[in-house]
Amino acid sequence: MNASSKSTIEYFNFIRFQLNRYIPITCLILGSIGHILNILVFTRPLIRTNPCSIYFVSGSIANFISLYVGLITPFLGTYNLDPTQTSNILCEIRFYLRYSTITLSTWFILLACIDRLFSTSNNVNIRLWSSIYLTKRIIILAIIICFICPYTQVFYCYTISGASCTYTNQTCKLLNEIILLICNSCLPPILMILTSILTIRNVKYSNHVGGGGYCCRRRRRDVQLIRLLFIQVFSFILFGIPITAHKIYSYSIIYMIKSPLRIAIDNLINQISIEISYICNSTIFYTYSLTSKKYRKEVFRILSLLFIRYRKIQIYPKQSIGSTRINQNKIIEKIPNESYKLNIRNRSEIL
C-alpha cells in the first residue's frame, strides 16, 4: 500500500469519526424534543380517539428508543466510552434493540396506512376493523412478534472483534441483511405505497358522497391524519433509499475480497446512509410542523398549556403562603372576640 492510499484511508476514517461525534448528538437532541411533543399532540383528548393516532404514538415511542440505542454508543465511542466495545452482552443487546425498534416503528407506519385504508372504505364491515379495541391488540401483537421472531440470531451473530462490535462471520452478515431488507427496507415500503394509493381512491370516492355535519367533521379529521401519514411515508421512503441501496450493494459483494481502501470507502458510505435514516427519525415532528397547519395549532396549544402550568407552579406557593398568613391573622383576631363573649356570658350567669 502506497502513502497516498494510507492518507486517503486516514482521511475517510477521520470523516467517519467526525460524523459520529456531531451527527448523533444533534439527532438525539432534535429527536428527543420532537418525539415527546409528538406523543403529547397525539394523546390529546380529541385526537387519541382515532386509531391512527395510537399508531403515531407507538411509532414515536419506538423511534425514541431506537434513537438512543442506535446513536448514543457511536457518540460515546468517539470519547472511548462505548460500553459495547468491551462487553459482549451489551454488544448483542444493543444491536437486538436497534434492529427491533427500527423495524417496529416501520411496522407501525404500515399498520397506520392499513388502518386508514379500512377507515375510508365504503364497506361498513371493513370500517369496523378500524377501532381502538383492535388497534391496541394489534400493537401488542406486533411488539411480541418483532421482539421474538426476526432478530434473535443477533445473540449468536454478533461479538466483539478488534475492539468493535461486529458480525462473527459472513453468513451471519448475509442473514441479517436479508432479514432487514424483508422486514424493514423493501416489503413495508411497497405495502405502504399500495395502501396509500387505495386510501386516496377511497377518499376521492367519499368526497362525492354526502353526509351530515358530524360525518363531515369526522372526515376532515381523518383527512388531516391521512395527510400526516402520507408525509411520514414519503419521508420514510425518501430517507430510506440510501441505506436500502447500500444494503443491496453490500449483499451483492459480500464474499468479495476488498482492499483496505475499498473497505474504508464502504464503511464511510454505510455510516452516511445510516445517519441519513436517523435524520429522518429525528425530524418527523419538524416535518409535521412545517407541512400541517392543524398540527402547528395543536403544538402551540400544548406549549401554551405547559407555560401556563409552569407559571402556576411559580405563583401558587407565594399565594398559598400569603393566604395562610391571612387566615392566621383572621383566627388571631377572632380569638379575643370569642373570649370576650365568654366573659360576658359568665358575668350574666353570675348576676
XYZ file of C-alpha atoms in Angstrom:
351
model
C 0.000 0.000 0.000
C 1.457 3.355 -1.025
C 1.494 6.534 1.038
C -1.358 8.184 -0.868
C -3.679 5.237 -0.161
C -2.804 5.366 3.541
C -3.520 9.080 3.706
C -6.816 8.568 1.854
C -7.857 5.829 4.278
C -6.952 8.024 7.241
C -8.964 10.862 5.737
C -12.055 8.666 5.278
C -11.716 7.360 8.827
C -11.408 10.923 10.091
C -14.648 11.862 8.309
C -16.398 8.888 9.925
C -15.064 9.950 13.313
C -16.377 13.497 12.891
C -19.764 12.240 11.705
C -20.046 10.010 14.776
C -19.140 12.896 17.051
C -21.542 15.578 15.804
C -24.438 13.974 13.891
C -25.674 11.604 16.663
C -25.841 14.221 19.420
C -27.689 16.619 17.101
C -30.197 13.926 16.135
C -30.631 12.925 19.779
C -31.480 16.466 20.883
C -33.825 17.206 17.984
C -35.397 13.752 18.093
C -35.988 13.753 21.853
C -37.826 17.083 21.732
C -39.740 16.124 18.596
C -40.916 12.696 19.736
C -42.004 13.973 23.156
C -44.090 16.698 21.511
C -45.453 14.145 19.028
C -46.632 11.977 21.906
C -48.248 14.972 23.630
C -50.052 16.015 20.434
C -51.430 12.598 19.524
C -52.559 11.839 23.085
C -54.793 14.903 23.294
C -58.454 14.001 24.056
C -59.850 14.974 20.646
C -57.117 13.154 18.723
C -56.462 9.991 20.709
C -59.954 8.657 19.948
C -58.741 7.930 16.408
C -56.979 4.546 15.978
C -54.390 6.099 13.660
C -53.185 8.411 16.441
C -52.400 5.379 18.610
C -50.115 4.080 15.876
C -48.450 7.506 15.719
C -47.836 7.451 19.479
C -46.474 3.901 19.358
C -44.221 4.814 16.437
C -42.878 7.861 18.290
C -42.036 5.719 21.328
C -40.277 3.123 19.144
C -38.361 5.856 17.286
C -37.385 7.486 20.581
C -35.895 4.212 21.846
C -34.170 3.444 18.535
C -32.531 6.883 18.524
C -30.840 6.317 21.872
C -29.980 2.674 21.223
C -28.556 3.403 17.780
C -26.814 6.752 18.283
C -25.633 7.049 21.868
C -22.942 4.355 21.575
C -21.279 5.740 18.381
C -21.166 9.145 20.052
C -19.620 7.693 23.220
C -17.176 5.754 21.059
C -15.558 8.986 19.880
C -14.530 9.561 23.523
C -13.548 5.895 24.099
C -16.557 5.427 26.399
C -18.583 2.944 24.334
C -19.524 0.014 26.644
C -20.464 -2.206 23.674
C -16.777 -2.332 22.699
C -15.869 -4.122 25.929
C -18.977 -6.117 26.893
C -20.196 -8.873 24.591
C -23.658 -8.926 26.219
C -24.141 -5.173 25.741
C -22.933 -5.541 22.150
C -25.628 -8.139 21.408
C -28.388 -6.298 23.281
C -27.591 -3.037 21.511
C -27.988 -4.474 18.005
C -31.006 -6.555 19.036
C -32.836 -3.482 20.367
C -31.665 -1.331 17.472
C -32.992 -3.640 14.771
C -36.181 -4.493 16.689
C -37.185 -0.885 17.398
C -36.386 0.316 13.872
C -38.458 -2.496 12.386
C -41.244 -1.918 14.900
C -41.518 1.775 14.025
C -41.700 0.797 10.330
C -44.462 -1.684 11.055
C -46.425 0.942 12.954
C -46.352 3.230 9.896
C -47.561 0.334 7.743
C -50.306 -0.545 10.244
C -51.408 3.095 10.296
C -51.663 3.001 6.485
C -53.775 -0.156 6.671
C -55.970 1.415 9.352
C -56.590 4.499 7.177
C -57.454 2.201 4.284
C -60.042 0.439 6.440
C -61.451 3.675 7.887
C -62.028 5.213 4.440
C -63.661 2.116 2.970
C -67.236 2.301 1.676
C -67.985 -1.078 3.233
C -69.301 -0.770 6.793
C -67.930 -4.168 7.804
C -64.432 -3.177 6.667
C -64.650 0.143 8.533
C -65.312 -1.792 11.742
C -61.741 -3.090 11.533
C -60.582 0.453 12.304
C -61.252 0.582 16.043
C -59.405 1.453 19.246
C -60.064 -2.016 20.663
C -58.480 -3.801 17.707
C -55.642 -1.285 17.345
C -54.350 -1.827 20.893
C -54.304 -5.589 20.427
C -52.565 -5.350 17.058
C -49.873 -3.137 18.614
C -49.268 -5.660 21.405
C -49.117 -8.497 18.866
C -46.686 -6.547 16.643
C -44.381 -5.892 19.613
C -44.378 -9.572 20.599
C -43.686 -10.755 17.038
C -40.975 -8.157 16.407
C -39.071 -8.920 19.602
C -39.324 -12.707 19.275
C -39.070 -13.670 15.600
C -36.805 -11.639 13.269
C -33.646 -10.744 15.191
C -32.946 -13.428 17.774
C -29.976 -14.527 15.636
C -28.201 -11.358 16.813
C -27.273 -13.107 20.067
C -25.269 -15.598 18.027
C -24.106 -13.452 15.114
C -22.526 -10.508 16.974
C -19.384 -10.451 19.041
C -16.503 -8.147 19.959
C -13.638 -8.341 17.484
C -10.780 -5.873 17.302
C -12.302 -3.565 19.955
C -15.548 -3.254 17.983
C -18.939 -4.964 17.995
C -19.325 -6.731 14.653
C -20.511 -9.891 12.857
C -18.989 -13.243 13.762
C -18.893 -14.386 10.115
C -20.099 -13.504 6.629
C -23.027 -15.941 6.786
C -24.447 -14.064 9.774
C -23.996 -10.787 7.938
C -25.811 -12.152 4.888
C -28.679 -13.499 7.007
C -29.028 -10.229 8.881
C -29.019 -8.151 5.685
C -31.737 -10.325 4.121
C -33.957 -10.060 7.216
C -33.525 -6.280 7.337
C -34.380 -5.954 3.650
C -37.526 -8.054 4.003
C -38.818 -6.712 7.326
C -37.757 -3.085 7.078
C -36.395 -1.793 3.785
C -38.264 -3.450 0.900
C -41.555 -5.121 1.776
C -43.036 -2.457 4.134
C -42.457 0.493 1.725
C -44.112 -1.433 -1.125
C -47.141 -2.181 1.055
C -47.223 1.451 2.242
C -47.370 2.708 -1.341
C -50.134 0.262 -2.285
C -52.298 1.058 0.751
C -51.731 4.799 0.265
C -52.938 4.597 -3.349
C -56.044 2.663 -2.291
C -56.696 5.130 0.543
C -56.525 8.086 -1.857
C -59.030 6.320 -4.082
C -61.390 5.792 -1.123
C -61.086 9.433 -0.038
C -61.857 10.690 -3.550
C -64.925 8.470 -3.702
C -66.141 9.539 -0.245
C -65.920 13.222 -1.243
C -68.703 12.603 -3.751
C -70.925 11.042 -1.082
C -72.998 13.425 1.024
C -73.202 13.300 4.810
C -74.257 15.141 7.912
C -72.281 17.661 9.896
C -70.751 15.038 12.181
C -69.696 12.923 9.197
C -68.065 15.957 7.582
C -66.142 16.827 10.766
C -65.008 13.233 11.216
C -63.989 13.096 7.569
C -61.926 16.274 7.943
C -60.096 14.819 10.952
C -59.457 11.620 9.011
C -58.102 13.559 6.039
C -55.750 15.536 8.316
C -54.361 12.344 9.845
C -54.062 10.788 6.394
C -52.084 13.818 5.225
C -49.673 13.472 8.154
C -49.374 9.757 7.483
C -48.557 10.292 3.806
C -45.906 12.831 4.788
C -44.314 10.266 7.087
C -44.484 7.556 4.420
C -42.860 9.850 1.853
C -40.086 10.833 4.293
C -39.500 7.221 5.301
C -39.143 6.068 1.691
C -37.033 9.063 0.623
C -34.558 8.870 3.515
C -34.530 5.063 3.377
C -33.351 4.869 -0.235
C -29.606 5.328 0.590
C -29.464 2.624 3.267
C -31.572 0.228 1.176
C -29.341 0.746 -1.867
C -26.213 0.247 0.222
C -27.552 -2.964 1.770
C -28.356 -4.375 -1.662
C -24.875 -3.365 -2.807
C -23.173 -4.920 0.233
C -25.259 -8.064 -0.250
C -24.009 -8.386 -3.842
C -20.311 -8.116 -2.870
C -20.455 -9.864 0.483
C -17.919 -12.570 -0.467
C -15.671 -10.264 -2.493
C -12.114 -9.736 -1.251
C -11.691 -5.984 -0.857
C -8.669 -3.765 -0.430
C -8.250 -1.603 2.705
C -9.128 1.487 0.669
C -12.321 -0.147 -0.609
C -13.239 -1.173 2.942
C -12.735 2.396 4.174
C -14.944 3.762 1.378
C -17.681 1.193 2.057
C -17.593 1.922 5.784
C -17.949 5.644 5.136
C -20.881 5.133 2.742
C -22.531 2.799 5.243
C -22.085 5.366 8.013
C -23.590 8.161 5.911
C -26.589 6.046 4.864
C -27.315 5.008 8.468
C -27.171 8.578 9.742
C -29.436 9.769 6.907
C -32.054 7.287 8.116
C -31.665 8.592 11.679
C -32.078 12.155 10.417
C -35.494 11.099 9.109
C -36.251 9.562 12.503
C -35.338 12.703 14.436
C -37.063 15.249 12.160
C -40.573 13.753 11.887
C -42.019 16.322 14.279
C -40.484 19.237 12.395
C -41.744 17.862 9.076
C -45.262 17.694 10.506
C -44.954 21.239 11.839
C -43.813 22.645 8.502
C -46.455 20.898 6.399
C -49.608 20.870 8.565
C -51.314 23.997 9.903
C -53.613 21.959 12.140
C -50.644 20.180 13.678
C -48.927 23.508 14.382
C -52.048 24.746 16.177
C -52.062 21.663 18.392
C -48.370 22.136 19.186
C -48.877 25.807 20.093
C -51.836 24.836 22.264
C -49.747 22.283 24.131
C -46.848 24.697 24.593
C -49.192 27.390 25.917
C -50.738 24.917 28.381
C -47.292 23.868 29.571
C -46.300 27.511 30.003
C -49.474 28.277 31.982
C -48.882 25.306 34.276
C -45.289 26.364 34.799
C -46.425 29.856 35.742
C -48.964 28.429 38.175
C -46.250 26.369 39.834
C -44.152 29.520 40.182
C -47.003 31.670 41.547
C -49.026 29.187 43.622
C -46.555 28.770 46.527
C -46.485 32.547 47.094
C -50.254 32.715 47.032
C -50.549 29.803 49.428
C -48.120 31.416 51.890
C -49.995 34.699 51.690
C -53.365 33.028 52.135
C -52.184 31.074 55.186
C -50.911 34.283 56.785
C -54.240 35.989 56.143
C -56.103 33.036 57.660
C -53.815 33.071 60.691
C -54.479 36.794 61.217
C -58.214 36.198 60.969
C -58.016 33.432 63.578
C -55.967 35.616 65.895
C -58.498 38.416 65.506
C -61.365 36.060 66.275
C -59.834 34.664 69.482
C -60.219 37.846 71.627
C -63.803 38.290 70.475
C -64.674 34.750 71.450
C -63.034 35.162 74.892
C -64.821 38.474 75.396
C -68.157 36.824 74.630
C -67.388 34.061 77.132
C -66.581 36.613 79.858
C -69.830 38.486 79.239
C -71.780 35.215 79.315
C -70.151 34.196 82.642
C -70.864 37.562 84.179
C -74.506 37.395 83.185
C -74.796 33.906 84.673
C -73.255 35.130 87.933
C -75.625 38.047 88.124
